[in-house]
CSV table of C-alpha atoms and ligand atoms in Angstrom, one decimal:
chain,number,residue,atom,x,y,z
M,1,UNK,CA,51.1,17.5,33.0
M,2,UNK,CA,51.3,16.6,29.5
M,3,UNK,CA,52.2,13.0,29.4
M,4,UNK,CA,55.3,10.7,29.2
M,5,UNK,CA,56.3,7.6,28.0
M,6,UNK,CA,58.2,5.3,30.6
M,7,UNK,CA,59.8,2.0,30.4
M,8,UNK,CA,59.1,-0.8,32.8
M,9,UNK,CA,61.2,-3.8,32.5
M,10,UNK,CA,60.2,-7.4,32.2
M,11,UNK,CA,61.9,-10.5,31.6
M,12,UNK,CA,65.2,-10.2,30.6
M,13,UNK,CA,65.1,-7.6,28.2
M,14,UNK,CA,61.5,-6.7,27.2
M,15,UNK,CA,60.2,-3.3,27.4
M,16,UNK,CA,56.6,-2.7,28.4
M,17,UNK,CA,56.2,1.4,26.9
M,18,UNK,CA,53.8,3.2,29.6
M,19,UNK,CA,52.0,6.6,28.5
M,20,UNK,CA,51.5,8.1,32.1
M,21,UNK,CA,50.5,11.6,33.0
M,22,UNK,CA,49.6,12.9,36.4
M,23,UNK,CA,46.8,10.1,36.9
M,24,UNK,CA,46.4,7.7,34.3
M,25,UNK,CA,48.7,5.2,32.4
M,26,UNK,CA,48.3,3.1,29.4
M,27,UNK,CA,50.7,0.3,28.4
M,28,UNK,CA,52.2,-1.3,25.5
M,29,UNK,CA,52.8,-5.1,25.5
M,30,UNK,CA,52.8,-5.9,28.8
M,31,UNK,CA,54.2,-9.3,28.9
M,32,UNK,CA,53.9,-9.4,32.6
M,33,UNK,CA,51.3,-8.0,35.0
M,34,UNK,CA,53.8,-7.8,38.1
M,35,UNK,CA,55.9,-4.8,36.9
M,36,UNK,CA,53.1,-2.8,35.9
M,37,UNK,CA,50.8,-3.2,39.0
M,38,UNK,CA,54.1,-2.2,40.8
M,39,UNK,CA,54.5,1.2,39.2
M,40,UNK,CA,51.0,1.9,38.9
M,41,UNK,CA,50.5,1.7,43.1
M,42,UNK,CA,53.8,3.2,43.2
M,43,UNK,CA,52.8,6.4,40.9
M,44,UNK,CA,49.2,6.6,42.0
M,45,UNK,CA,47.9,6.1,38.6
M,46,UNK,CA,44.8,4.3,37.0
M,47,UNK,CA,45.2,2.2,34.3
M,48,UNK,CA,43.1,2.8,31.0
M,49,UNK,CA,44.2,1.2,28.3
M,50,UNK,CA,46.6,-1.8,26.9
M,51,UNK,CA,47.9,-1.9,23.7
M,52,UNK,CA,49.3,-5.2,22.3
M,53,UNK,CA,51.3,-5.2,19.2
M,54,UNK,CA,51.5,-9.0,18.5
M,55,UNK,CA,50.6,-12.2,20.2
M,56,UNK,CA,53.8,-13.7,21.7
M,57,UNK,CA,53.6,-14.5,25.5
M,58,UNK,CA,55.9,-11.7,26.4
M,59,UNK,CA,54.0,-9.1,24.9
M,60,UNK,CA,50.7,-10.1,25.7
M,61,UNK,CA,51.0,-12.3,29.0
M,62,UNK,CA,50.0,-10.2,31.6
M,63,UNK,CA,46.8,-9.1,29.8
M,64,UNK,CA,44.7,-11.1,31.7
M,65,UNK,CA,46.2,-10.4,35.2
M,66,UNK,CA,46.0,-6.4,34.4
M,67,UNK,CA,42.1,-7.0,33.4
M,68,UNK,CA,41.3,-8.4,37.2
M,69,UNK,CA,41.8,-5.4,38.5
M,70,UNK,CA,41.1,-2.9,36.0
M,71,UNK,CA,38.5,-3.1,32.9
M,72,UNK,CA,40.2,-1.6,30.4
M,73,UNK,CA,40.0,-1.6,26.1
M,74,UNK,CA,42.5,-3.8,24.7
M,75,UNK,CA,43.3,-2.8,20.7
M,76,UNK,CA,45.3,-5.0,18.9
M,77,UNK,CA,45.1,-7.1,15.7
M,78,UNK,CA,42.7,-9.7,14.6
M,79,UNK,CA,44.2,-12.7,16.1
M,80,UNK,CA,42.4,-14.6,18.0
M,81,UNK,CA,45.4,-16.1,19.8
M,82,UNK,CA,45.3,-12.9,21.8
M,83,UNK,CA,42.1,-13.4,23.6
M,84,UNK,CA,41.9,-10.0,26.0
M,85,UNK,CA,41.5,-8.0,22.7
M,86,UNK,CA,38.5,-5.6,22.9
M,87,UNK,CA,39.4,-3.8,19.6
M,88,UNK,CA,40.7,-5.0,16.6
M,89,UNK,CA,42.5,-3.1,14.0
M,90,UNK,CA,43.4,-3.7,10.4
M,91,UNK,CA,46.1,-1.9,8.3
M,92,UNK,CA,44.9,1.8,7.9
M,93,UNK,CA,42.5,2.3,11.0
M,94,UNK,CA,43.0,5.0,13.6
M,95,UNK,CA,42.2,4.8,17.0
M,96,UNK,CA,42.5,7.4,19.9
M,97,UNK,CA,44.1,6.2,23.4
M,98,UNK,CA,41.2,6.8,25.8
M,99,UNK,CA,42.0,9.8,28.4
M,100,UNK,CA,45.1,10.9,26.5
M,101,UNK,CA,43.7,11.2,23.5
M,102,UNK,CA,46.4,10.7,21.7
M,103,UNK,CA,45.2,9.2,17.9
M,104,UNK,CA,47.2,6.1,16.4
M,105,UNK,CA,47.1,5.1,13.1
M,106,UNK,CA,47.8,1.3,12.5
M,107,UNK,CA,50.0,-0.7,10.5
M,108,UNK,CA,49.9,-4.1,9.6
M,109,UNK,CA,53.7,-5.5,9.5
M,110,UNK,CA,53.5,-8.8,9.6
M,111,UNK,CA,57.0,-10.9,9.3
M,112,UNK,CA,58.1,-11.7,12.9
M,113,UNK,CA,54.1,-12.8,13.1
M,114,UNK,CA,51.5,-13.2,10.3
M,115,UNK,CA,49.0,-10.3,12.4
M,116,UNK,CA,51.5,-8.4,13.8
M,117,UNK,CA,50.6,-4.6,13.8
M,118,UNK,CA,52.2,-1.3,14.8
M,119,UNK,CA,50.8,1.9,16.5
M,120,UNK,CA,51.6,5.2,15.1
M,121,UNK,CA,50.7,8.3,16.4
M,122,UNK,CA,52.3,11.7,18.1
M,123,UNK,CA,55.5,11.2,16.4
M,124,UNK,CA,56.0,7.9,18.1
M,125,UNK,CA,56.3,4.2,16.4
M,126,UNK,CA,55.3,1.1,19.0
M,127,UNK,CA,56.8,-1.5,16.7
M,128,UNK,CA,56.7,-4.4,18.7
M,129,UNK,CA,59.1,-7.5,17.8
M,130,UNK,CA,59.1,-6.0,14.4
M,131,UNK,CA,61.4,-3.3,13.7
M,132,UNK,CA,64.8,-3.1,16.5
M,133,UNK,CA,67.0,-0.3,16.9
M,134,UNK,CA,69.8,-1.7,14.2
M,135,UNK,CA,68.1,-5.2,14.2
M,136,UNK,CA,64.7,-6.6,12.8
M,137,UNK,CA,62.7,-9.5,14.4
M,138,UNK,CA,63.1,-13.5,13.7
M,139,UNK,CA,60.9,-14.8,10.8
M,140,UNK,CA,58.6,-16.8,12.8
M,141,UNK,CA,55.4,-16.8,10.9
M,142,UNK,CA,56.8,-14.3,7.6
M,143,UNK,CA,58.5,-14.5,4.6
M,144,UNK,CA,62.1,-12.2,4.2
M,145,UNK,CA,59.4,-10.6,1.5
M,146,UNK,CA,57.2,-9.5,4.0
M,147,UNK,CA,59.5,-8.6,6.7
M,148,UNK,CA,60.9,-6.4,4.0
M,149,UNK,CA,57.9,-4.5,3.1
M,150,UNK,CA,57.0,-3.8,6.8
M,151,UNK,CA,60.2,-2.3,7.4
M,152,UNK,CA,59.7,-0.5,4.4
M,153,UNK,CA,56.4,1.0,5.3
M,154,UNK,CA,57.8,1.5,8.5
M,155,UNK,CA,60.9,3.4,7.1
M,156,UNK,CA,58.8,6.0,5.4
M,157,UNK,CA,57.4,7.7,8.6
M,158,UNK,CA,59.5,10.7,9.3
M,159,UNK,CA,63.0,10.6,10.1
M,160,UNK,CA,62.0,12.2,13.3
M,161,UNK,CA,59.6,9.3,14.1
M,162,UNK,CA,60.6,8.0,17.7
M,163,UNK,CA,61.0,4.2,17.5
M,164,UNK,CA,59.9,2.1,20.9
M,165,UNK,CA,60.3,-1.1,19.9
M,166,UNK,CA,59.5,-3.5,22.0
M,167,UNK,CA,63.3,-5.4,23.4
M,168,UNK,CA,66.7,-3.8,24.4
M,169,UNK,CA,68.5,-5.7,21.9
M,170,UNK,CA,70.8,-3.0,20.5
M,171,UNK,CA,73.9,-3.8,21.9
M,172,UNK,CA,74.0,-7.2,20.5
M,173,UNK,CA,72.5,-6.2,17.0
M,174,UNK,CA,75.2,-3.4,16.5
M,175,UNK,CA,77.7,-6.3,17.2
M,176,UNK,CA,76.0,-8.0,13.9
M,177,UNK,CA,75.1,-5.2,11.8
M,178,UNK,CA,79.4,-4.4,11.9
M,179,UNK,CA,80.1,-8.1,10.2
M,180,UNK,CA,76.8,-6.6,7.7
M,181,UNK,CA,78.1,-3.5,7.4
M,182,UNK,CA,81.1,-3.2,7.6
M,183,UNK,CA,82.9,0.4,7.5
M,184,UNK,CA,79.0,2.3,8.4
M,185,UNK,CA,80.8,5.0,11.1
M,186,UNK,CA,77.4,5.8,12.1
M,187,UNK,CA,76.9,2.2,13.2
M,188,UNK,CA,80.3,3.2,15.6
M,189,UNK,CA,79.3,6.1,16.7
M,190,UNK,CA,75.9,4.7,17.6
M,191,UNK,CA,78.0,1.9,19.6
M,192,UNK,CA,79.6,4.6,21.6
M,193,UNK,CA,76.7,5.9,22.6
M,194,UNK,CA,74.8,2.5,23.7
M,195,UNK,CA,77.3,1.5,25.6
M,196,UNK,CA,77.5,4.6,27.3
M,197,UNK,CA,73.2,4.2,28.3
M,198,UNK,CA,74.2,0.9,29.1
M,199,UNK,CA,76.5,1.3,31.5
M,200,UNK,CA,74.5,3.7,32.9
M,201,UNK,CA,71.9,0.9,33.4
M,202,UNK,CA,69.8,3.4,30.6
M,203,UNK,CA,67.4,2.5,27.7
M,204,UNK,CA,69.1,2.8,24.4
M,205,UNK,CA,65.2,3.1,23.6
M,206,UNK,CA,63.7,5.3,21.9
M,207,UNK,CA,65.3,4.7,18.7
M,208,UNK,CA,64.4,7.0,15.7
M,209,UNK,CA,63.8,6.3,11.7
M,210,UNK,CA,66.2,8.8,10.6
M,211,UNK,CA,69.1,6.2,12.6
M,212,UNK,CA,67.8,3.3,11.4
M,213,UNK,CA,67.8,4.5,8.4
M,214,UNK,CA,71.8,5.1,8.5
M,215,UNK,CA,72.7,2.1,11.2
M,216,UNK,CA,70.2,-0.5,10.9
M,217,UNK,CA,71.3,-3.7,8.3
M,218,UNK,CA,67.6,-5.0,7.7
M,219,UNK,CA,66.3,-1.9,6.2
M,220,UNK,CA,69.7,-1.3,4.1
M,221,UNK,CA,69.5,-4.4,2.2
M,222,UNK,CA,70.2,-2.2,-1.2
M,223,UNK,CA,73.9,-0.6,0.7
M,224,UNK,CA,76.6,-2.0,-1.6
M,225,UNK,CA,78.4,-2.8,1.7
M,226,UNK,CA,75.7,-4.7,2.8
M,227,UNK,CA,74.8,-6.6,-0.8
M,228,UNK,CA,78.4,-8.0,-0.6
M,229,UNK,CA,78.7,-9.4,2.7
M,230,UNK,CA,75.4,-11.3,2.2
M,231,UNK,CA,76.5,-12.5,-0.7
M,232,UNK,CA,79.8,-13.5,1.2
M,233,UNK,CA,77.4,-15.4,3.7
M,234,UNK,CA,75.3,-16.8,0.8
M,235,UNK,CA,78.4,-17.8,-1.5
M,236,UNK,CA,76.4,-16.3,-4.9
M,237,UNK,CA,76.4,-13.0,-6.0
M,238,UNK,CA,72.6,-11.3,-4.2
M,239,UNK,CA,70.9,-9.2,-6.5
M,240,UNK,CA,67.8,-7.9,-4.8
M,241,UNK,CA,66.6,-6.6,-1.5
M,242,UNK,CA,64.6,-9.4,-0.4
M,243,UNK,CA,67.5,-12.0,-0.6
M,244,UNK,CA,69.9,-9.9,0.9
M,245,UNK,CA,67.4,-9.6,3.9
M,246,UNK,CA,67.1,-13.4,4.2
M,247,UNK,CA,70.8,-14.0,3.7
M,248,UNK,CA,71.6,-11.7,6.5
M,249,UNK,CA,68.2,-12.9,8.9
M,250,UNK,CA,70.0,-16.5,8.4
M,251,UNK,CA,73.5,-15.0,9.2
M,252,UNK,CA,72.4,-13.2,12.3
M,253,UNK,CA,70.3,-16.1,13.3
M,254,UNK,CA,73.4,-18.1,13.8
M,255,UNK,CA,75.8,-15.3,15.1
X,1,ZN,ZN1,57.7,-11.5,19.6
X,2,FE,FE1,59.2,-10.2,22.2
């Protein structure tokens, strides 16, 4: 069985990503223990790896619990607010999953967080709170300059690129991303289609580039359409990327 990625749920609308095949499972951001331990009895598989992509609770809070029962690497980034971290990674460096060997490449994209990073590898993106299908994170510890060039780093993988990020926010961010940019059909069409999975109690998860690219606000901050309604929001006229992406972080912050 070559493996697949699964989505366990946790909290309200958190994602934890889980490589499984026949046996083994490794796991992205698991923000609580509880879900995980379930589907690992349930699916008879052995944990060997956790991959955290940034330090907030609900990424990295059932770390801990997971570690009691089965010792297991931890990669994620040099932050010391994560403590469970085995390996640490820096902007550039490659790692391979133990078991699937599956090799990542790392990213450093800080803006939601100052150390957040991003894993790379097999034609799939774990983006953490970073990059959203049609949204971006809140600037809690980055600058709209930052956030800006990791999306941009981020927006030159392939258009192919499959984009697990790590929160089913999509619904809600296509609701912004029309007041941001405004007349994008592909945003509409994309809306259809959500709120088809959703109904269906489905993931709109995995995103890809090549959509963001056409749908997603925060990585189209040069779109004319998109220039003007931030500078609507703003009330002056926005003349590069950067500003636009804070005038519209501020807008959506609010909306
Ligand atoms: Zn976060
Ligand atoms: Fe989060």
């Amino acid at each position: 069985m070559a493996f697949e990625v699964v989505p366990l749920r946790a909290f309200a609308d958190n994602y934890i990503w889980t490589l499984r095949d026949a046996g083994r499972a490794a796991v992205v951001d698991p923000g609580d223990a509880r879900p995980v331990l379930d589907y690992l009895r349930a699916e008879k598989l052995e944990l060997v790896a956790i991959i955290n992509t940034h330090h907030h609770a609900d990424h990295v809070g059932g770390n801990a619990d997971l570690l009691k029962q089965y010792r297991v690497p931890v990669y994620g980034p040099h932050d010391e607010r994560i403590r469970e971290v085995t390996h640490r990674l820096r902007d550039g460096e490659r790692m391979t999953l133990p078991h699937f060997g599956v090799g990542f490449e790392v990213f450093e994209i800080p803006g939601h967080t100052r150390t957040h990073i991003a894993f790379y590898g097999a034609g799939m993106l774990f983006c953490g709170d970073t990059l959203f299908a049609v949204g971006c994170g809140r600037l809690f510890e980055g600058t709209p300059r930052q956030m800006h060039e990791s999306l941009g780093k981020l927006m030159r993988l392939p258009d192919t690129t499959q984009v697990y990020c790590g929160h089913e926010y999509t619904l809600s961010n296509i609701r912004f991303a029309k007041a941001a940019d405004p007349g994008n059909r592909a945003l509409l069409e994309l809306e259809v289609k959500a709120k088809q999975l959703r109904e269906q109690g489905r993931p709109t998860l995995p995103s890809d580039i090549g959509q963001e690219k056409a749908t997603n606000p925060f990585v189209r901050c040069t779109e004319p359409a998109v220039v003007a309604s931030a500078s609507r929001f703003a009330a002056r006229a926005l003349k590069d990327p950067v500003s636009v992406l804070a005038a519209i972080r501020e807008w959506k912050n609010n909306f």
